[in-house]
Amino acid sequence: MQQFDFPVYLAPMEGVTDRGFRRICKEYGADVLISEFISSDALSREVAKSFLKMAFAEDERPFGVQIFGSTEEALTVAARLAAEQQPDFIDINWGCPVKKIVSKGAGSAILQDIPKMVRLTSAVVKAVNLPVTVKTRLGWDSSDKPIVEVAERLQDVGIQAITIHGRTRAQQYGGEADWSLIGEVKNNPRMTIPVIGNGDIDSAEKAVAYKERYGVDAVMVGRAAIGNPWIFRQIKALRNGESCPEPTYEERVDLVMRHLRENERTKGERSAVLEMRTQYSGYFRGVFNFKPRKIRLMSALSIAECEEILRG
Ligand SMILES: Cc1cc2nc3c(=O)[nH]c(=O)nc-3n(C[C@H](O)[C@H](O)[C@H](O)COP(=O)(O)O)c2cc1C
């Protein structure tokens, strides 16, 4: 079988990719990690919670801090503050479709004003001595998908990699990600920086097939990794031509306990237990008759209680 060698990124996901989860994904084979998005306005006002979101452990490297914003001042101040934490790169979020962010001109809103996107990106590149990367979408809506030109222009102002989610802002998360335009960016002879493909990678087979079909330098996995860090181990095995068995029930429980304890250290027990509630479906997907346990987990308030329910 053909050998594949390509990095796999864990997608930044607000409310999901906290330190505990990132470290587990790294251990299971994710090569590159990125923080949850951080508001440049909040960061430039030195809001404590934003600083916490930037924190990372040495074993998370290569690690990027992702910022979002809509003004040159806030973005450059935030980028400098992020750079002081010495991550490996700063990523600018030009893709978030959420109304609250878009209405302030940040995230994917910038896709309606490409000259501004280029100007602000250039300012961030100049503000820091670290590599700057961009994560964005194909365009604003189906009648406006300028990503090939956008990627060139961002490369010209000095970004060092681009991640493309194969949807428009109008699509939000609906429909199917269109990787053909991601492939077009990669195959543009003017492009020299790495192109990372993102959108709907939900199995090791798809990761390897899309890497091969579209020629991207790396793939990024988001939703399919929620409660399922094994996907990275499976991709790693497949790209070496090996297969990887599904985790046993005991392995799943061990990993949930590990995740709870990691988050207990960084956020306290209560937040760790409450936040885990959204992850059980992923961790126990396909496990026969898990529902009664899940119902009890939804009202558990301590780690010991969760363990008792899971192992009992
Ligand atoms: C719960 C959730 C939170 C997200 N938060 C972020 C974020 O903070 N920054 C970002 O660039 N993208 C964010 N995204 C988008 C993902 O990084 C990714 O681009 C998207 O989910 C498509 O990839 P997937 O099909 O593999 O999930 C988020 C997605 C989800 C589902």
Tab-separated table of C-alpha atoms and ligand atoms in Angstrom:
chain	number	residue	atom	x	y	z
A	1	MET	CA	0.000	0.000	0.000
A	2	GLN	CA	1.121	3.540	-0.750
A	3	GLN	CA	2.707	5.341	2.210
A	4	PHE	CA	1.225	8.663	3.270
A	5	ASP	CA	2.906	11.203	5.405
A	6	PHE	CA	0.947	14.305	6.243
A	7	PRO	CA	0.108	16.250	9.360
A	8	VAL	CA	-3.344	16.068	10.863
A	9	TYR	CA	-4.670	19.102	12.713
A	10	LEU	CA	-7.242	19.152	15.491
A	11	ALA	CA	-9.653	21.938	14.468
A	12	PRO	CA	-10.041	24.802	16.921
A	13	MET	CA	-13.485	24.422	18.508
A	14	GLU	CA	-14.807	26.902	21.023
A	15	GLY	CA	-16.117	25.078	24.098
A	16	VAL	CA	-14.562	21.768	23.009
A	17	THR	CA	-10.821	21.985	22.390
A	18	ASP	CA	-9.732	22.976	25.865
A	19	ARG	CA	-6.345	21.961	27.204
A	20	GLY	CA	-7.491	18.594	28.515
A	21	PHE	CA	-9.054	17.561	25.238
A	22	ARG	CA	-6.177	18.898	23.150
A	23	ARG	CA	-3.599	16.929	25.099
A	24	ILE	CA	-5.584	13.729	24.714
A	25	CYS	CA	-5.898	14.300	20.954
A	26	LYS	CA	-2.174	14.937	20.750
A	27	GLU	CA	-1.454	11.707	22.551
A	28	TYR	CA	-3.730	9.875	20.117
A	29	GLY	CA	-1.968	11.287	17.077
A	30	ALA	CA	-3.129	14.848	16.319
A	31	ASP	CA	-0.009	16.583	15.026
A	32	VAL	CA	-0.944	20.247	15.345
A	33	LEU	CA	-3.190	21.911	17.930
A	34	ILE	CA	-4.820	25.338	17.990
A	35	SER	CA	-6.505	27.165	20.872
A	36	GLU	CA	-10.214	27.906	20.917
A	37	PHE	CA	-10.810	31.276	19.269
A	38	ILE	CA	-10.010	34.277	21.428
A	39	SER	CA	-11.581	37.696	21.029
A	40	SER	CA	-8.951	40.283	20.172
A	41	ASP	CA	-11.102	42.951	21.828
A	42	ALA	CA	-11.197	40.977	25.084
A	43	LEU	CA	-7.509	40.167	24.855
A	44	SER	CA	-6.531	43.765	24.229
A	45	ARG	CA	-8.592	44.739	27.284
A	46	GLU	CA	-6.557	42.076	29.118
A	47	VAL	CA	-9.629	40.066	30.145
A	48	ALA	CA	-8.395	37.259	32.395
A	49	LYS	CA	-10.523	34.539	30.770
A	50	SER	CA	-8.947	35.244	27.377
A	51	PHE	CA	-5.486	34.815	28.842
A	52	LEU	CA	-6.525	31.471	30.281
A	53	LYS	CA	-7.662	30.369	26.828
A	54	MET	CA	-4.178	31.073	25.454
A	55	ALA	CA	-2.463	28.832	27.992
A	56	PHE	CA	-0.912	25.645	26.692
A	57	ALA	CA	1.505	22.967	27.832
A	58	GLU	CA	4.902	22.386	26.212
A	59	ASP	CA	3.837	18.923	25.041
A	60	GLU	CA	1.085	20.529	22.948
A	61	ARG	CA	3.582	21.947	20.462
A	62	PRO	CA	3.341	22.734	17.611
A	63	PHE	CA	0.612	24.956	19.006
A	64	GLY	CA	-1.165	27.987	17.580
A	65	VAL	CA	-3.191	30.681	19.325
A	66	GLN	CA	-6.246	31.704	17.320
A	67	ILE	CA	-7.575	35.258	17.505
A	68	PHE	CA	-10.574	36.936	15.926
A	69	GLY	CA	-11.498	40.589	15.574
A	70	SER	CA	-12.375	43.342	13.158
A	71	THR	CA	-10.060	46.245	13.861
A	72	GLU	CA	-6.378	46.648	13.154
A	73	GLU	CA	-5.715	47.980	16.604
A	74	ALA	CA	-7.345	45.163	18.571
A	75	LEU	CA	-5.949	42.458	16.286
A	76	THR	CA	-2.369	43.699	16.430
A	77	VAL	CA	-2.442	44.278	20.184
A	78	ALA	CA	-3.952	40.805	20.672
A	79	ALA	CA	-1.396	39.219	18.344
A	80	ARG	CA	1.477	40.801	20.299
A	81	LEU	CA	0.015	39.606	23.608
A	82	ALA	CA	-0.462	36.132	22.151
A	83	ALA	CA	3.119	36.146	20.851
A	84	GLU	CA	4.386	36.787	24.384
A	85	GLN	CA	3.114	33.322	25.307
A	86	GLN	CA	5.471	31.956	22.645
A	87	PRO	CA	3.153	29.659	20.725
A	88	ASP	CA	4.495	28.288	17.439
A	89	PHE	CA	2.137	30.411	15.357
A	90	ILE	CA	-0.756	32.867	15.507
A	91	ASP	CA	-3.866	31.925	13.553
A	92	ILE	CA	-6.420	34.521	12.461
A	93	ASN	CA	-10.012	33.347	12.358
A	94	TRP	CA	-11.605	34.695	9.164
A	95	GLY	CA	-14.180	31.921	8.994
A	96	CYS	CA	-16.500	31.938	11.981
A	97	PRO	CA	-20.128	32.167	10.714
A	98	VAL	CA	-21.776	32.860	14.090
A	99	LYS	CA	-24.083	35.899	13.978
A	100	LYS	CA	-22.740	37.448	17.189
A	101	ILE	CA	-19.237	37.564	15.658
A	102	VAL	CA	-20.213	38.357	12.067
A	103	SER	CA	-22.416	41.269	13.130
A	104	LYS	CA	-19.312	42.928	14.559
A	105	GLY	CA	-17.418	42.531	11.289
A	106	ALA	CA	-15.210	39.678	12.547
A	107	GLY	CA	-14.888	36.021	11.479
A	108	SER	CA	-16.370	35.286	8.057
A	109	ALA	CA	-17.890	38.801	7.784
A	110	ILE	CA	-14.532	39.874	6.365
A	111	LEU	CA	-15.225	37.751	3.274
A	112	GLN	CA	-17.464	40.632	2.151
A	113	ASP	CA	-14.512	43.012	2.202
A	114	ILE	CA	-11.418	41.277	0.854
A	115	PRO	CA	-9.220	44.435	0.746
A	116	LYS	CA	-9.851	44.871	4.480
A	117	MET	CA	-9.096	41.187	5.093
A	118	VAL	CA	-5.763	41.593	3.320
A	119	ARG	CA	-4.948	44.849	5.129
A	120	LEU	CA	-5.717	43.503	8.609
A	121	THR	CA	-3.873	40.250	7.945
A	122	SER	CA	-0.853	42.182	6.729
A	123	ALA	CA	-0.913	44.313	9.891
A	124	VAL	CA	-0.896	41.199	12.099
A	125	VAL	CA	1.957	39.664	10.092
A	126	LYS	CA	3.988	42.847	10.613
A	127	ALA	CA	3.097	43.079	14.317
A	128	VAL	CA	4.708	39.813	15.416
A	129	ASN	CA	7.868	37.815	14.885
A	130	LEU	CA	5.974	34.546	14.714
A	131	PRO	CA	4.445	32.784	11.709
A	132	VAL	CA	0.886	33.977	11.064
A	133	THR	CA	-1.667	31.631	9.507
A	134	VAL	CA	-5.298	32.120	8.451
A	135	LYS	CA	-8.375	29.902	8.744
A	136	THR	CA	-11.230	30.844	6.466
A	137	ARG	CA	-14.053	29.646	4.229
A	138	LEU	CA	-14.636	29.519	0.453
A	139	GLY	CA	-16.474	32.843	0.453
A	140	TRP	CA	-19.619	34.580	1.634
A	141	ASP	CA	-22.295	32.677	-0.313
A	142	SER	CA	-22.802	30.503	-3.390
A	143	SER	CA	-22.498	33.503	-5.733
A	144	ASP	CA	-19.236	34.649	-4.161
A	145	LYS	CA	-16.418	32.151	-3.612
A	146	PRO	CA	-13.199	34.130	-4.096
A	147	ILE	CA	-10.963	31.742	-2.134
A	148	VAL	CA	-8.425	31.147	-4.936
A	149	GLU	CA	-7.706	34.875	-5.228
A	150	VAL	CA	-7.970	35.407	-1.455
A	151	ALA	CA	-5.379	32.708	-0.739
A	152	GLU	CA	-2.930	34.299	-3.202
A	153	ARG	CA	-3.388	37.753	-1.736
A	154	LEU	CA	-2.950	36.530	1.839
A	155	GLN	CA	0.160	34.632	0.821
A	156	ASP	CA	1.473	37.826	-0.773
A	157	VAL	CA	1.192	39.697	2.536
A	158	GLY	CA	3.142	37.024	4.357
A	159	ILE	CA	0.902	34.371	5.917
A	160	GLN	CA	2.661	31.040	6.264
A	161	ALA	CA	-0.239	28.594	5.881
A	162	ILE	CA	-3.951	28.707	5.096
A	163	THR	CA	-6.711	26.454	6.363
A	164	ILE	CA	-9.813	26.342	4.198
A	165	HIS	CA	-13.163	25.039	5.422
A	166	GLY	CA	-14.945	23.999	2.235
A	167	ARG	CA	-18.168	25.895	2.919
A	168	THR	CA	-19.404	29.459	2.481
A	169	ARG	CA	-20.570	31.599	5.353
A	170	ALA	CA	-24.164	31.239	4.131
A	171	GLN	CA	-23.894	27.461	4.452
A	172	GLN	CA	-22.871	27.693	8.114
A	173	TYR	CA	-22.461	23.938	8.772
A	174	GLY	CA	-25.157	22.732	6.352
A	175	GLY	CA	-24.793	20.806	3.123
A	176	GLU	CA	-21.602	19.086	2.183
A	177	ALA	CA	-18.150	20.667	2.290
A	178	ASP	CA	-16.882	21.343	-1.238
A	179	TRP	CA	-13.264	20.322	-1.424
A	180	SER	CA	-12.880	20.995	-5.156
A	181	LEU	CA	-12.069	24.673	-4.531
A	182	ILE	CA	-9.630	23.710	-1.771
A	183	GLY	CA	-7.927	21.525	-4.390
A	184	GLU	CA	-7.914	24.470	-6.802
A	185	VAL	CA	-6.108	26.642	-4.256
A	186	LYS	CA	-3.543	23.904	-3.685
A	187	ASN	CA	-3.024	23.369	-7.411
A	188	ASN	CA	-2.638	27.073	-8.160
A	189	PRO	CA	0.988	27.268	-9.347
A	190	ARG	CA	1.384	30.626	-7.568
A	191	MET	CA	0.727	29.061	-4.171
A	192	THR	CA	3.772	28.008	-2.186
A	193	ILE	CA	2.493	27.973	1.404
A	194	PRO	CA	0.883	24.861	2.941
A	195	VAL	CA	-2.845	24.460	2.313
A	196	ILE	CA	-4.790	22.652	5.033
A	197	GLY	CA	-8.126	21.151	4.007
A	198	ASN	CA	-11.055	21.159	6.411
A	199	GLY	CA	-14.675	20.067	6.353
A	200	ASP	CA	-16.502	16.785	6.962
A	201	ILE	CA	-13.471	14.555	7.554
A	202	ASP	CA	-15.215	11.916	9.648
A	203	SER	CA	-13.133	8.783	9.155
A	204	ALA	CA	-9.549	7.718	8.630
A	205	GLU	CA	-10.478	6.512	5.141
A	206	LYS	CA	-11.859	9.922	4.184
A	207	ALA	CA	-8.822	11.740	5.595
A	208	VAL	CA	-6.436	9.658	3.530
A	209	ALA	CA	-8.638	9.707	0.410
A	210	TYR	CA	-9.131	13.510	0.499
A	211	LYS	CA	-5.453	14.146	1.139
A	212	GLU	CA	-4.677	12.087	-1.948
A	213	ARG	CA	-7.502	13.396	-4.160
A	214	TYR	CA	-7.074	17.113	-3.429
A	215	GLY	CA	-3.321	17.159	-2.814
A	216	VAL	CA	-3.569	19.292	0.337
A	217	ASP	CA	-0.575	19.500	2.668
A	218	ALA	CA	-2.570	18.562	5.762
A	219	VAL	CA	-6.111	17.814	6.856
A	220	MET	CA	-7.969	19.272	9.829
A	221	VAL	CA	-10.553	17.303	11.800
A	222	GLY	CA	-13.254	19.046	13.820
A	223	ARG	CA	-16.616	17.601	14.792
A	224	ALA	CA	-15.629	13.998	14.142
A	225	ALA	CA	-13.028	14.299	16.908
A	226	ILE	CA	-15.540	15.416	19.549
A	227	GLY	CA	-15.578	12.581	22.077
A	228	ASN	CA	-13.593	10.576	19.522
A	229	PRO	CA	-9.863	11.239	19.763
A	230	TRP	CA	-9.343	7.704	18.416
A	231	ILE	CA	-9.904	9.154	14.944
A	232	PHE	CA	-6.336	10.506	15.063
A	233	ARG	CA	-4.934	7.092	15.967
A	234	GLN	CA	-6.965	5.561	13.148
A	235	ILE	CA	-5.723	8.130	10.606
A	236	LYS	CA	-2.145	7.623	11.746
A	237	ALA	CA	-2.470	3.855	11.405
A	238	LEU	CA	-4.079	4.066	7.988
A	239	ARG	CA	-1.523	6.511	6.628
A	240	ASN	CA	1.121	3.905	7.582
A	241	GLY	CA	-0.910	1.252	5.828
A	242	GLU	CA	-2.105	-0.356	9.060
A	243	SER	CA	-5.532	-0.761	10.610
A	244	CYS	CA	-6.582	0.153	14.113
A	245	PRO	CA	-9.298	-1.602	16.137
A	246	GLU	CA	-12.257	0.261	17.617
A	247	PRO	CA	-11.763	1.080	21.330
A	248	THR	CA	-13.292	-1.247	23.916
A	249	TYR	CA	-15.837	0.013	26.469
A	250	GLU	CA	-13.139	-0.007	29.173
A	251	GLU	CA	-10.794	2.073	26.993
A	252	ARG	CA	-13.562	4.610	26.431
A	253	VAL	CA	-14.257	4.873	30.144
A	254	ASP	CA	-10.544	5.222	30.955
A	255	LEU	CA	-10.261	8.074	28.475
A	256	VAL	CA	-13.349	9.887	29.778
A	257	MET	CA	-11.927	9.655	33.309
A	258	ARG	CA	-8.613	11.009	32.074
A	259	HIS	CA	-10.388	13.877	30.298
A	260	LEU	CA	-12.387	14.702	33.434
A	261	ARG	CA	-9.239	14.760	35.568
A	262	GLU	CA	-7.271	16.860	33.070
A	263	ASN	CA	-10.071	19.430	33.075
A	264	GLU	CA	-10.462	19.268	36.836
A	265	ARG	CA	-6.861	20.484	37.073
A	266	THR	CA	-7.372	23.444	34.754
A	267	LYS	CA	-11.044	24.399	35.396
A	268	GLY	CA	-12.146	22.776	38.644
A	269	GLU	CA	-14.354	19.731	39.179
A	270	ARG	CA	-17.748	21.350	38.613
A	271	SER	CA	-16.913	22.789	35.169
A	272	ALA	CA	-15.129	19.578	34.196
A	273	VAL	CA	-18.199	17.476	35.007
A	274	LEU	CA	-20.748	19.842	33.439
A	275	GLU	CA	-18.773	20.400	30.236
A	276	MET	CA	-18.267	16.669	29.740
A	277	ARG	CA	-22.017	16.233	29.301
A	278	THR	CA	-21.790	17.280	25.648
A	279	GLN	CA	-19.057	14.741	24.968
A	280	TYR	CA	-20.575	11.440	26.119
A	281	SER	CA	-22.426	10.837	22.841
A	282	GLY	CA	-19.112	10.970	21.009
A	283	TYR	CA	-17.172	8.875	23.497
A	284	PHE	CA	-19.790	6.118	23.573
A	285	ARG	CA	-21.059	6.265	19.986
A	286	GLY	CA	-22.170	2.800	18.897
A	287	VAL	CA	-21.955	1.319	22.403
A	288	PHE	CA	-24.927	-1.007	22.957
A	289	ASN	CA	-27.497	0.195	25.524
A	290	PHE	CA	-25.486	3.182	26.766
A	291	LYS	CA	-28.586	5.391	27.056
A	292	PRO	CA	-29.567	4.565	30.686
A	293	ARG	CA	-26.022	5.440	31.802
A	294	LYS	CA	-26.067	8.625	29.733
A	295	ILE	CA	-29.300	9.769	31.347
A	296	ARG	CA	-27.745	9.329	34.810
A	297	LEU	CA	-24.552	11.116	33.716
A	298	MET	CA	-26.587	14.188	32.771
A	299	SER	CA	-27.329	14.818	36.444
A	300	ALA	CA	-24.000	13.695	37.936
A	301	LEU	CA	-22.169	16.481	39.742
A	302	SER	CA	-18.868	14.931	40.781
A	303	ILE	CA	-16.127	12.960	39.055
A	304	ALA	CA	-16.580	10.095	41.519
A	305	GLU	CA	-20.268	9.907	40.594
A	306	CYS	CA	-19.434	9.818	36.872
A	307	GLU	CA	-16.947	7.020	37.463
A	308	GLU	CA	-19.439	5.034	39.488
A	309	ILE	CA	-22.047	5.347	36.716
A	310	LEU	CA	-19.590	4.434	33.979
A	311	ARG	CA	-17.918	1.506	35.709
A	312	GLY	CA	-20.914	0.279	37.739
B	1	LIG	C1	-18.569	23.506	18.509
B	1	LIG	C2	-17.705	24.139	17.448
B	1	LIG	C3	-16.882	25.195	17.786
B	1	LIG	C4	-16.054	25.780	16.809
B	1	LIG	N1	-15.203	26.778	17.185
B	1	LIG	C5	-14.300	27.248	16.274
B	1	LIG	C6	-13.268	28.161	16.678
B	1	LIG	O1	-13.145	28.545	17.843
B	1	LIG	N2	-12.408	28.603	15.710
B	1	LIG	C7	-12.489	28.173	14.397
B	1	LIG	O2	-11.677	28.580	13.564
B	1	LIG	N3	-13.441	27.310	14.017
B	1	LIG	C8	-14.327	26.808	14.913
B	1	LIG	N4	-15.222	25.873	14.526
B	1	LIG	C9	-15.168	25.353	13.146
B	1	LIG	C10	-14.242	24.130	13.073
B	1	LIG	O3	-12.913	24.476	13.401
B	1	LIG	C11	-14.254	23.513	11.659
B	1	LIG	O4	-13.797	24.466	10.739
B	1	LIG	C12	-15.649	23.063	11.238
B	1	LIG	O5	-16.296	22.355	12.274
B	1	LIG	C13	-15.581	22.171	9.981
B	1	LIG	O6	-14.795	21.033	10.219
B	1	LIG	P1	-15.459	19.578	10.562
B	1	LIG	O7	-16.419	19.279	9.446
B	1	LIG	O8	-14.305	18.631	10.609
B	1	LIG	O9	-16.183	19.724	11.863
B	1	LIG	C14	-16.078	25.302	15.467
B	1	LIG	C15	-16.938	24.246	15.150
B	1	LIG	C16	-17.739	23.665	16.108
B	1	LIG	C17	-18.629	22.499	15.711
